[in-house]
Amino acid sequence: MEIAERLGNYAATGNESDLKIPAEDLAMTVTPHYGSAALGKLAADSETANKAWNSAIDSKNSAEEKRLLASQKTTFKSMIDLCRGVDSGTPISTYESYLSTFDNGIVKPQNPLVTSSTTPKAIVLTPVGTVLKVGDAATLEFANGGETGKFKYTVTAIDQASASDLTEFNSDDLKKIGRVFLVRAEVQPEYTDITTDIDKYPAVDYIDPQYLATSSDGSAASQLITFGSVKACGNEPGAADKPRKLCALIGTTSKTAAITEVGLRSLTPEGTLPDTALYSWKK
């Protein structure tokens, strides 16, 4: 994923230094953490490609850059195939979205982001516990892997899923659910100075929102965990100059209830999730 992230950063800033993977990221070894030998081999191949990528950028070897992008696309596609039916829909759809990034290659921005000559305004965080309307943004902090950054997070829609949205679901499983709703959101980094902040922020693609939900009749409603991707509710890769689009599925126990409010309880599914929301959005 590192090479894809660098392509995204460069597409925003136009700084060639942003194409290179930071040394601390190259030093991280993830292979031993994979239980699957096949998945571990793919992770090792990806790590090797990451190191070769920096060398290709330094030497301006465009042929080697193209070879590595094609290689990484093949690796990611194999990872996706191995994880189908095992991992949750969020990481699968994230990996799928990177395939086009490898196809696009190194794209120089038409309007690169630049540092303003004026003193930047401080980024003010939205107080925890704030209730917003759907479409309004909360500014919050996200930390991952020792990096912390400020992000603008917006729930953009809460819509009931149509039958065509749910074709990947088993019909027997759907009978156990009252209604299914799609919670769509957007998240984007908020930089004080993009030229210095961009390499200090955690990648927006690590964000995997976890929600609480309130129904119109008070009946129980909760976020659904899926295995494999759901085309109608996929995630897109993020970038410094455009928001990452996210989608989550909420199921009700009632056949007539609507979802009137969602609460963001966490930006990742890791650890013990709180029973209260950091921020909420009402329709």
PDB file of C-alpha atoms in Angstrom, residues 8-266:
ATOM      1  CA  GLY A   8      -1.495   9.917  -3.975  1.00  0.00           C
ATOM      2  CA  ASN A   9       0.741  12.362  -2.124  1.00  0.00           C
ATOM      3  CA  TYR A  10       2.628  13.301  -5.284  1.00  0.00           C
ATOM      4  CA  ALA A  11      -0.630  13.788  -7.193  1.00  0.00           C
ATOM      5  CA  ALA A  12      -1.529  16.425  -4.589  1.00  0.00           C
ATOM      6  CA  THR A  13       1.768  18.227  -4.025  1.00  0.00           C
ATOM      7  CA  GLY A  14       3.845  17.709  -7.156  1.00  0.00           C
ATOM      8  CA  ASN A  15       6.939  17.368  -4.927  1.00  0.00           C
ATOM      9  CA  GLU A  16       9.157  14.565  -6.222  1.00  0.00           C
ATOM     10  CA  SER A  17      10.336  13.851  -2.674  1.00  0.00           C
ATOM     11  CA  ASP A  18       6.785  12.758  -1.874  1.00  0.00           C
ATOM     12  CA  LEU A  19       7.180   9.824  -4.284  1.00  0.00           C
ATOM     13  CA  LYS A  20       9.753   8.197  -2.012  1.00  0.00           C
ATOM     14  CA  ILE A  21       8.719   5.907   0.827  1.00  0.00           C
ATOM     15  CA  PRO A  22      10.065   7.201   4.176  1.00  0.00           C
ATOM     16  CA  ALA A  23      12.920   5.203   5.697  1.00  0.00           C
ATOM     17  CA  GLU A  24      10.918   4.396   8.828  1.00  0.00           C
ATOM     18  CA  ASP A  25       8.199   2.796   6.707  1.00  0.00           C
ATOM     19  CA  LEU A  26      10.743   0.749   4.771  1.00  0.00           C
ATOM     20  CA  ALA A  27      12.183  -0.471   8.079  1.00  0.00           C
ATOM     21  CA  MET A  28       8.829  -1.925   9.149  1.00  0.00           C
ATOM     22  CA  THR A  29       8.541  -5.659   8.491  1.00  0.00           C
ATOM     23  CA  VAL A  30       4.996  -7.039   8.417  1.00  0.00           C
ATOM     24  CA  THR A  31       5.576 -10.506   6.956  1.00  0.00           C
ATOM     25  CA  PRO A  32       5.830 -12.401  10.305  1.00  0.00           C
ATOM     26  CA  HIS A  33       2.357 -11.134  11.315  1.00  0.00           C
ATOM     27  CA  TYR A  34       0.569 -13.007   8.533  1.00  0.00           C
ATOM     28  CA  GLY A  35      -0.831 -16.402   9.503  1.00  0.00           C
ATOM     29  CA  SER A  36      -1.131 -17.513   5.883  1.00  0.00           C
ATOM     30  CA  ALA A  37       2.134 -18.593   4.245  1.00  0.00           C
ATOM     31  CA  ALA A  38       0.825 -17.489   0.833  1.00  0.00           C
ATOM     32  CA  LEU A  39      -0.207 -14.078   2.185  1.00  0.00           C
ATOM     33  CA  GLY A  40       3.147 -13.751   3.958  1.00  0.00           C
ATOM     34  CA  LYS A  41       4.960 -14.407   0.667  1.00  0.00           C
ATOM     35  CA  LEU A  42       2.929 -11.666  -1.043  1.00  0.00           C
ATOM     36  CA  ALA A  43       3.705  -9.261   1.815  1.00  0.00           C
ATOM     37  CA  ALA A  44       7.412 -10.057   1.470  1.00  0.00           C
ATOM     38  CA  ASP A  45       7.207  -9.403  -2.291  1.00  0.00           C
ATOM     39  CA  SER A  46       5.552  -6.064  -1.572  1.00  0.00           C
ATOM     40  CA  GLU A  47       8.299  -5.087   0.890  1.00  0.00           C
ATOM     41  CA  THR A  48      10.967  -5.909  -1.692  1.00  0.00           C
ATOM     42  CA  ALA A  49       9.167  -3.791  -4.276  1.00  0.00           C
ATOM     43  CA  ASN A  50       8.953  -0.872  -1.820  1.00  0.00           C
ATOM     44  CA  LYS A  51      12.736  -0.806  -1.427  1.00  0.00           C
ATOM     45  CA  ALA A  52      13.297  -1.082  -5.175  1.00  0.00           C
ATOM     46  CA  TRP A  53      10.805   1.763  -5.725  1.00  0.00           C
ATOM     47  CA  ASN A  54      12.933   4.350  -3.925  1.00  0.00           C
ATOM     48  CA  SER A  55      15.967   3.323  -5.979  1.00  0.00           C
ATOM     49  CA  ALA A  56      13.978   3.679  -9.201  1.00  0.00           C
ATOM     50  CA  ILE A  57      12.773   7.154  -8.164  1.00  0.00           C
ATOM     51  CA  ASP A  58      16.320   8.269  -7.265  1.00  0.00           C
ATOM     52  CA  SER A  59      17.719   7.060 -10.595  1.00  0.00           C
ATOM     53  CA  LYS A  60      14.680   8.323 -12.566  1.00  0.00           C
ATOM     54  CA  ASN A  61      14.344   4.865 -14.094  1.00  0.00           C
ATOM     55  CA  SER A  62      10.859   5.112 -15.620  1.00  0.00           C
ATOM     56  CA  ALA A  63      10.999   1.579 -17.030  1.00  0.00           C
ATOM     57  CA  GLU A  64      11.688   0.160 -13.573  1.00  0.00           C
ATOM     58  CA  GLU A  65       8.950   2.351 -12.075  1.00  0.00           C
ATOM     59  CA  LYS A  66       6.425   0.923 -14.566  1.00  0.00           C
ATOM     60  CA  ARG A  67       7.609  -2.630 -13.865  1.00  0.00           C
ATOM     61  CA  LEU A  68       7.200  -2.176 -10.113  1.00  0.00           C
ATOM     62  CA  LEU A  69       3.721  -0.669 -10.485  1.00  0.00           C
ATOM     63  CA  ALA A  70       2.625  -3.639 -12.600  1.00  0.00           C
ATOM     64  CA  SER A  71       4.189  -6.018 -10.078  1.00  0.00           C
ATOM     65  CA  GLN A  72       2.452  -4.343  -7.137  1.00  0.00           C
ATOM     66  CA  LYS A  73      -0.881  -4.464  -8.939  1.00  0.00           C
ATOM     67  CA  THR A  74      -0.472  -8.219  -9.408  1.00  0.00           C
ATOM     68  CA  THR A  75       0.514  -8.611  -5.742  1.00  0.00           C
ATOM     69  CA  PHE A  76      -2.489  -6.622  -4.514  1.00  0.00           C
ATOM     70  CA  LYS A  77      -4.872  -8.538  -6.749  1.00  0.00           C
ATOM     71  CA  SER A  78      -3.529 -11.815  -5.327  1.00  0.00           C
ATOM     72  CA  MET A  79      -3.953 -10.463  -1.781  1.00  0.00           C
ATOM     73  CA  ILE A  80      -7.551  -9.556  -2.564  1.00  0.00           C
ATOM     74  CA  ASP A  81      -8.267 -13.044  -3.901  1.00  0.00           C
ATOM     75  CA  LEU A  82      -6.746 -14.673  -0.807  1.00  0.00           C
ATOM     76  CA  CYS A  83      -8.684 -12.454   1.578  1.00  0.00           C
ATOM     77  CA  ARG A  84     -12.117 -12.820  -0.041  1.00  0.00           C
ATOM     78  CA  GLY A  85     -14.515 -14.482   2.346  1.00  0.00           C
ATOM     79  CA  VAL A  86     -12.020 -14.119   5.199  1.00  0.00           C
ATOM     80  CA  ASP A  87     -11.508 -10.395   5.764  1.00  0.00           C
ATOM     81  CA  SER A  88     -14.150  -7.689   6.182  1.00  0.00           C
ATOM     82  CA  GLY A  89     -15.569  -5.676   3.282  1.00  0.00           C
ATOM     83  CA  THR A  90     -13.716  -2.509   4.197  1.00  0.00           C
ATOM     84  CA  PRO A  91     -10.141  -3.668   3.598  1.00  0.00           C
ATOM     85  CA  ILE A  92     -11.166  -5.657   0.519  1.00  0.00           C
ATOM     86  CA  SER A  93     -12.800  -2.632  -1.115  1.00  0.00           C
ATOM     87  CA  THR A  94      -9.827  -0.482  -0.131  1.00  0.00           C
ATOM     88  CA  TYR A  95      -7.393  -2.831  -1.830  1.00  0.00           C
ATOM     89  CA  GLU A  96      -9.630  -3.063  -4.890  1.00  0.00           C
ATOM     90  CA  SER A  97      -9.623   0.714  -5.205  1.00  0.00           C
ATOM     91  CA  TYR A  98      -5.821   0.748  -5.339  1.00  0.00           C
ATOM     92  CA  LEU A  99      -5.727  -1.299  -8.543  1.00  0.00           C
ATOM     93  CA  SER A 100      -6.617   1.765 -10.635  1.00  0.00           C
ATOM     94  CA  THR A 101      -3.969   3.791  -8.774  1.00  0.00           C
ATOM     95  CA  PHE A 102      -1.277   1.430 -10.047  1.00  0.00           C
ATOM     96  CA  ASP A 103      -2.710   1.682 -13.571  1.00  0.00           C
ATOM     97  CA  ASN A 104      -2.616   5.494 -13.482  1.00  0.00           C
ATOM     98  CA  GLY A 105       1.033   5.537 -12.397  1.00  0.00           C
ATOM     99  CA  ILE A 106       2.846   8.788 -11.599  1.00  0.00           C
ATOM    100  CA  VAL A 107       0.453  11.640 -12.351  1.00  0.00           C
ATOM    101  CA  LYS A 108       1.758  15.186 -12.023  1.00  0.00           C
ATOM    102  CA  PRO A 109      -0.932  17.483 -10.591  1.00  0.00           C
ATOM    103  CA  GLN A 110      -2.271  20.321 -12.710  1.00  0.00           C
ATOM    104  CA  ASN A 111      -2.789  22.471  -9.608  1.00  0.00           C
ATOM    105  CA  PRO A 112      -0.303  21.283  -6.954  1.00  0.00           C
ATOM    106  CA  LEU A 113      -0.932  22.259  -3.364  1.00  0.00           C
ATOM    107  CA  VAL A 114       1.556  24.860  -2.150  1.00  0.00           C
ATOM    108  CA  THR A 115       2.426  26.450   1.144  1.00  0.00           C
ATOM    109  CA  SER A 116       0.777  29.822   1.681  1.00  0.00           C
ATOM    110  CA  SER A 117       3.001  32.816   2.397  1.00  0.00           C
ATOM    111  CA  THR A 118       0.590  33.902   5.129  1.00  0.00           C
ATOM    112  CA  THR A 119       0.564  32.501   8.641  1.00  0.00           C
ATOM    113  CA  PRO A 120      -1.782  29.493   8.633  1.00  0.00           C
ATOM    114  CA  LYS A 121      -4.837  29.516  10.841  1.00  0.00           C
ATOM    115  CA  ALA A 122      -4.929  27.014  13.669  1.00  0.00           C
ATOM    116  CA  ILE A 123      -7.152  24.001  13.034  1.00  0.00           C
ATOM    117  CA  VAL A 124      -9.870  23.888  15.685  1.00  0.00           C
ATOM    118  CA  LEU A 125     -11.196  20.476  16.670  1.00  0.00           C
ATOM    119  CA  THR A 126     -14.938  19.941  16.984  1.00  0.00           C
ATOM    120  CA  PRO A 127     -15.800  19.262  20.661  1.00  0.00           C
ATOM    121  CA  VAL A 128     -16.406  15.590  21.394  1.00  0.00           C
ATOM    122  CA  GLY A 129     -20.118  14.924  21.865  1.00  0.00           C
ATOM    123  CA  THR A 130     -21.223  17.400  19.183  1.00  0.00           C
ATOM    124  CA  VAL A 131     -24.406  16.488  17.299  1.00  0.00           C
ATOM    125  CA  LEU A 132     -24.427  17.614  13.660  1.00  0.00           C
ATOM    126  CA  LYS A 133     -26.799  17.442  10.724  1.00  0.00           C
ATOM    127  CA  VAL A 134     -26.082  15.020   7.895  1.00  0.00           C
ATOM    128  CA  GLY A 135     -23.869  16.955   5.488  1.00  0.00           C
ATOM    129  CA  ASP A 136     -22.061  18.930   8.196  1.00  0.00           C
ATOM    130  CA  ALA A 137     -18.383  18.228   8.997  1.00  0.00           C
ATOM    131  CA  ALA A 138     -16.588  17.508  12.259  1.00  0.00           C
ATOM    132  CA  THR A 139     -12.866  18.195  12.583  1.00  0.00           C
ATOM    133  CA  LEU A 140     -11.214  15.462  14.609  1.00  0.00           C
ATOM    134  CA  GLU A 141      -7.904  13.799  15.357  1.00  0.00           C
ATOM    135  CA  PHE A 142      -6.859  10.366  14.140  1.00  0.00           C
ATOM    136  CA  ALA A 143      -3.776   8.514  15.353  1.00  0.00           C
ATOM    137  CA  ASN A 144      -2.256   5.384  13.847  1.00  0.00           C
ATOM    138  CA  GLY A 145       1.197   3.834  13.920  1.00  0.00           C
ATOM    139  CA  GLY A 146       2.674   6.648  16.005  1.00  0.00           C
ATOM    140  CA  GLU A 147       1.367   9.337  13.647  1.00  0.00           C
ATOM    141  CA  THR A 148      -1.407  11.816  14.466  1.00  0.00           C
ATOM    142  CA  GLY A 149      -3.271  14.178  12.178  1.00  0.00           C
ATOM    143  CA  LYS A 150      -6.382  16.292  11.948  1.00  0.00           C
ATOM    144  CA  PHE A 151      -9.144  15.281   9.555  1.00  0.00           C
ATOM    145  CA  LYS A 152     -12.472  16.655   8.389  1.00  0.00           C
ATOM    146  CA  TYR A 153     -15.156  13.961   8.687  1.00  0.00           C
ATOM    147  CA  THR A 154     -18.651  14.277   7.205  1.00  0.00           C
ATOM    148  CA  VAL A 155     -21.579  11.859   7.142  1.00  0.00           C
ATOM    149  CA  THR A 156     -23.060  12.754   3.767  1.00  0.00           C
ATOM    150  CA  ALA A 157     -26.097  10.443   3.566  1.00  0.00           C
ATOM    151  CA  ILE A 158     -28.128   7.815   5.412  1.00  0.00           C
ATOM    152  CA  ASP A 159     -30.214   5.950   2.838  1.00  0.00           C
ATOM    153  CA  GLN A 160     -32.192   2.738   2.873  1.00  0.00           C
ATOM    154  CA  ALA A 161     -30.601   0.094   0.669  1.00  0.00           C
ATOM    155  CA  SER A 162     -32.545  -1.107  -2.356  1.00  0.00           C
ATOM    156  CA  ALA A 163     -32.845  -4.753  -3.338  1.00  0.00           C
ATOM    157  CA  SER A 164     -30.256  -4.212  -6.076  1.00  0.00           C
ATOM    158  CA  ASP A 165     -27.788  -2.895  -3.467  1.00  0.00           C
ATOM    159  CA  LEU A 166     -27.907  -6.182  -1.595  1.00  0.00           C
ATOM    160  CA  THR A 167     -27.415  -8.755  -4.346  1.00  0.00           C
ATOM    161  CA  GLU A 168     -24.194 -10.036  -2.709  1.00  0.00           C
ATOM    162  CA  PHE A 169     -26.107 -10.980   0.460  1.00  0.00           C
ATOM    163  CA  ASN A 170     -27.467 -14.461   1.106  1.00  0.00           C
ATOM    164  CA  SER A 171     -31.273 -14.329   0.992  1.00  0.00           C
ATOM    165  CA  ASP A 172     -31.562 -16.309   4.239  1.00  0.00           C
ATOM    166  CA  ASP A 173     -29.304 -13.815   6.007  1.00  0.00           C
ATOM    167  CA  LEU A 174     -31.399 -10.890   4.760  1.00  0.00           C
ATOM    168  CA  LYS A 175     -34.526 -12.467   6.240  1.00  0.00           C
ATOM    169  CA  LYS A 176     -32.952 -12.081   9.682  1.00  0.00           C
ATOM    170  CA  ILE A 177     -32.560  -8.319   9.191  1.00  0.00           C
ATOM    171  CA  GLY A 178     -35.399  -5.810   9.256  1.00  0.00           C
ATOM    172  CA  ARG A 179     -33.968  -3.168   6.931  1.00  0.00           C
ATOM    173  CA  VAL A 180     -30.486  -2.267   5.691  1.00  0.00           C
ATOM    174  CA  PHE A 181     -29.242   1.322   5.459  1.00  0.00           C
ATOM    175  CA  LEU A 182     -26.162   2.749   3.753  1.00  0.00           C
ATOM    176  CA  VAL A 183     -24.214   5.310   5.767  1.00  0.00           C
ATOM    177  CA  ARG A 184     -22.021   7.299   3.405  1.00  0.00           C
ATOM    178  CA  ALA A 185     -19.229   9.545   4.642  1.00  0.00           C
ATOM    179  CA  GLU A 186     -16.218  11.514   3.464  1.00  0.00           C
ATOM    180  CA  VAL A 187     -12.931  12.099   5.273  1.00  0.00           C
ATOM    181  CA  GLN A 188     -10.055  14.355   4.267  1.00  0.00           C
ATOM    182  CA  PRO A 189      -6.819  15.529   5.938  1.00  0.00           C
ATOM    183  CA  GLU A 190      -6.729  19.070   7.299  1.00  0.00           C
ATOM    184  CA  TYR A 191      -3.188  20.421   7.002  1.00  0.00           C
ATOM    185  CA  THR A 192      -1.686  23.458   8.683  1.00  0.00           C
ATOM    186  CA  ASP A 193       1.161  23.277   6.146  1.00  0.00           C
ATOM    187  CA  ILE A 194       0.893  20.449   3.624  1.00  0.00           C
ATOM    188  CA  THR A 195       4.592  20.507   2.724  1.00  0.00           C
ATOM    189  CA  THR A 196       5.582  19.615   6.297  1.00  0.00           C
ATOM    190  CA  ASP A 197       2.453  17.824   7.541  1.00  0.00           C
ATOM    191  CA  ILE A 198       1.833  15.351   4.729  1.00  0.00           C
ATOM    192  CA  ASP A 199       4.507  12.876   5.864  1.00  0.00           C
ATOM    193  CA  LYS A 200       3.549  13.208   9.541  1.00  0.00           C
ATOM    194  CA  TYR A 201      -0.102  12.261   9.099  1.00  0.00           C
ATOM    195  CA  PRO A 202      -1.420   8.700   9.240  1.00  0.00           C
ATOM    196  CA  ALA A 203      -2.782   7.518   5.910  1.00  0.00           C
ATOM    197  CA  VAL A 204      -6.492   8.264   5.531  1.00  0.00           C
ATOM    198  CA  ASP A 205      -6.932   4.740   4.154  1.00  0.00           C
ATOM    199  CA  TYR A 206      -6.490   3.291   7.650  1.00  0.00           C
ATOM    200  CA  ILE A 207      -9.778   4.883   8.696  1.00  0.00           C
ATOM    201  CA  ASP A 208     -12.535   2.259   8.992  1.00  0.00           C
ATOM    202  CA  PRO A 209     -15.450   3.969  10.811  1.00  0.00           C
ATOM    203  CA  GLN A 210     -17.468   2.193  13.468  1.00  0.00           C
ATOM    204  CA  TYR A 211     -20.979   3.485  14.158  1.00  0.00           C
ATOM    205  CA  LEU A 212     -23.776   3.405  16.668  1.00  0.00           C
ATOM    206  CA  ALA A 213     -27.269   3.833  15.222  1.00  0.00           C
ATOM    207  CA  THR A 214     -30.652   5.153  16.413  1.00  0.00           C
ATOM    208  CA  SER A 215     -33.875   3.978  14.790  1.00  0.00           C
ATOM    209  CA  SER A 216     -37.117   5.894  14.342  1.00  0.00           C
ATOM    210  CA  ASP A 217     -39.125   3.571  16.606  1.00  0.00           C
ATOM    211  CA  GLY A 218     -36.449   2.858  19.199  1.00  0.00           C
ATOM    212  CA  SER A 219     -35.851  -0.714  18.029  1.00  0.00           C
ATOM    213  CA  ALA A 220     -32.329  -2.098  17.941  1.00  0.00           C
ATOM    214  CA  ALA A 221     -30.014  -1.210  15.052  1.00  0.00           C
ATOM    215  CA  SER A 222     -26.327  -1.909  14.574  1.00  0.00           C
ATOM    216  CA  GLN A 223     -23.505  -1.892  12.056  1.00  0.00           C
ATOM    217  CA  LEU A 224     -23.258  -5.004   9.903  1.00  0.00           C
ATOM    218  CA  ILE A 225     -20.009  -6.915   9.455  1.00  0.00           C
ATOM    219  CA  THR A 226     -19.631  -8.270   5.929  1.00  0.00           C
ATOM    220  CA  PHE A 227     -17.186 -10.712   4.401  1.00  0.00           C
ATOM    221  CA  GLY A 228     -16.121  -9.757   0.900  1.00  0.00           C
ATOM    222  CA  SER A 229     -16.954  -6.522  -0.892  1.00  0.00           C
ATOM    223  CA  VAL A 230     -20.390  -4.975  -1.406  1.00  0.00           C
ATOM    224  CA  LYS A 231     -20.405  -3.008  -4.661  1.00  0.00           C
ATOM    225  CA  ALA A 232     -23.087  -0.579  -3.532  1.00  0.00           C
ATOM    226  CA  CYS A 233     -21.149   0.220  -0.351  1.00  0.00           C
ATOM    227  CA  GLY A 234     -17.449   0.308  -1.128  1.00  0.00           C
ATOM    228  CA  ASN A 235     -14.623   2.576  -0.030  1.00  0.00           C
ATOM    229  CA  GLU A 236     -12.326   4.648  -2.212  1.00  0.00           C
ATOM    230  CA  PRO A 237      -8.670   5.554  -1.668  1.00  0.00           C
ATOM    231  CA  GLY A 238      -8.018   8.989  -0.235  1.00  0.00           C
ATOM    232  CA  ALA A 239      -5.621  11.746  -1.259  1.00  0.00           C
ATOM    233  CA  ALA A 240      -4.333  15.001   0.149  1.00  0.00           C
ATOM    234  CA  ASP A 241      -6.394  17.063  -2.279  1.00  0.00           C
ATOM    235  CA  LYS A 242      -9.665  15.146  -2.297  1.00  0.00           C
ATOM    236  CA  PRO A 243     -11.807  13.361   0.281  1.00  0.00           C
ATOM    237  CA  ARG A 244     -11.886   9.617   0.724  1.00  0.00           C
ATOM    238  CA  LYS A 245     -15.403   8.265   0.309  1.00  0.00           C
ATOM    239  CA  LEU A 246     -16.560   5.668   2.840  1.00  0.00           C
ATOM    240  CA  CYS A 247     -19.637   3.522   3.259  1.00  0.00           C
ATOM    241  CA  ALA A 248     -20.960   1.339   6.087  1.00  0.00           C
ATOM    242  CA  LEU A 249     -24.024  -0.886   6.413  1.00  0.00           C
ATOM    243  CA  ILE A 250     -26.511  -0.543   9.279  1.00  0.00           C
ATOM    244  CA  GLY A 251     -29.146  -3.192   9.925  1.00  0.00           C
ATOM    245  CA  THR A 252     -32.383  -2.748  11.891  1.00  0.00           C
ATOM    246  CA  THR A 253     -34.385  -5.401  13.716  1.00  0.00           C
ATOM    247  CA  SER A 254     -37.653  -3.729  12.693  1.00  0.00           C
ATOM    248  CA  LYS A 255     -39.147  -4.098   9.206  1.00  0.00           C
ATOM    249  CA  THR A 256     -40.561  -0.559   9.370  1.00  0.00           C
ATOM    250  CA  ALA A 257     -37.956   1.486  11.250  1.00  0.00           C
ATOM    251  CA  ALA A 258     -35.688   4.060   9.634  1.00  0.00           C
ATOM    252  CA  ILE A 259     -32.262   5.160  10.822  1.00  0.00           C
ATOM    253  CA  THR A 260     -32.548   8.715  12.104  1.00  0.00           C
ATOM    254  CA  GLU A 261     -29.105   9.193  13.649  1.00  0.00           C
ATOM    255  CA  VAL A 262     -25.660   7.632  13.521  1.00  0.00           C
ATOM    256  CA  GLY A 263     -22.863   8.122  16.009  1.00  0.00           C
ATOM    257  CA  LEU A 264     -19.168   7.736  15.183  1.00  0.00           C
ATOM    258  CA  ARG A 265     -17.825   5.643  18.051  1.00  0.00           C
ATOM    259  CA  SER A 266     -14.348   4.971  16.595  1.00  0.00           C
TER     260      SER A 266
END
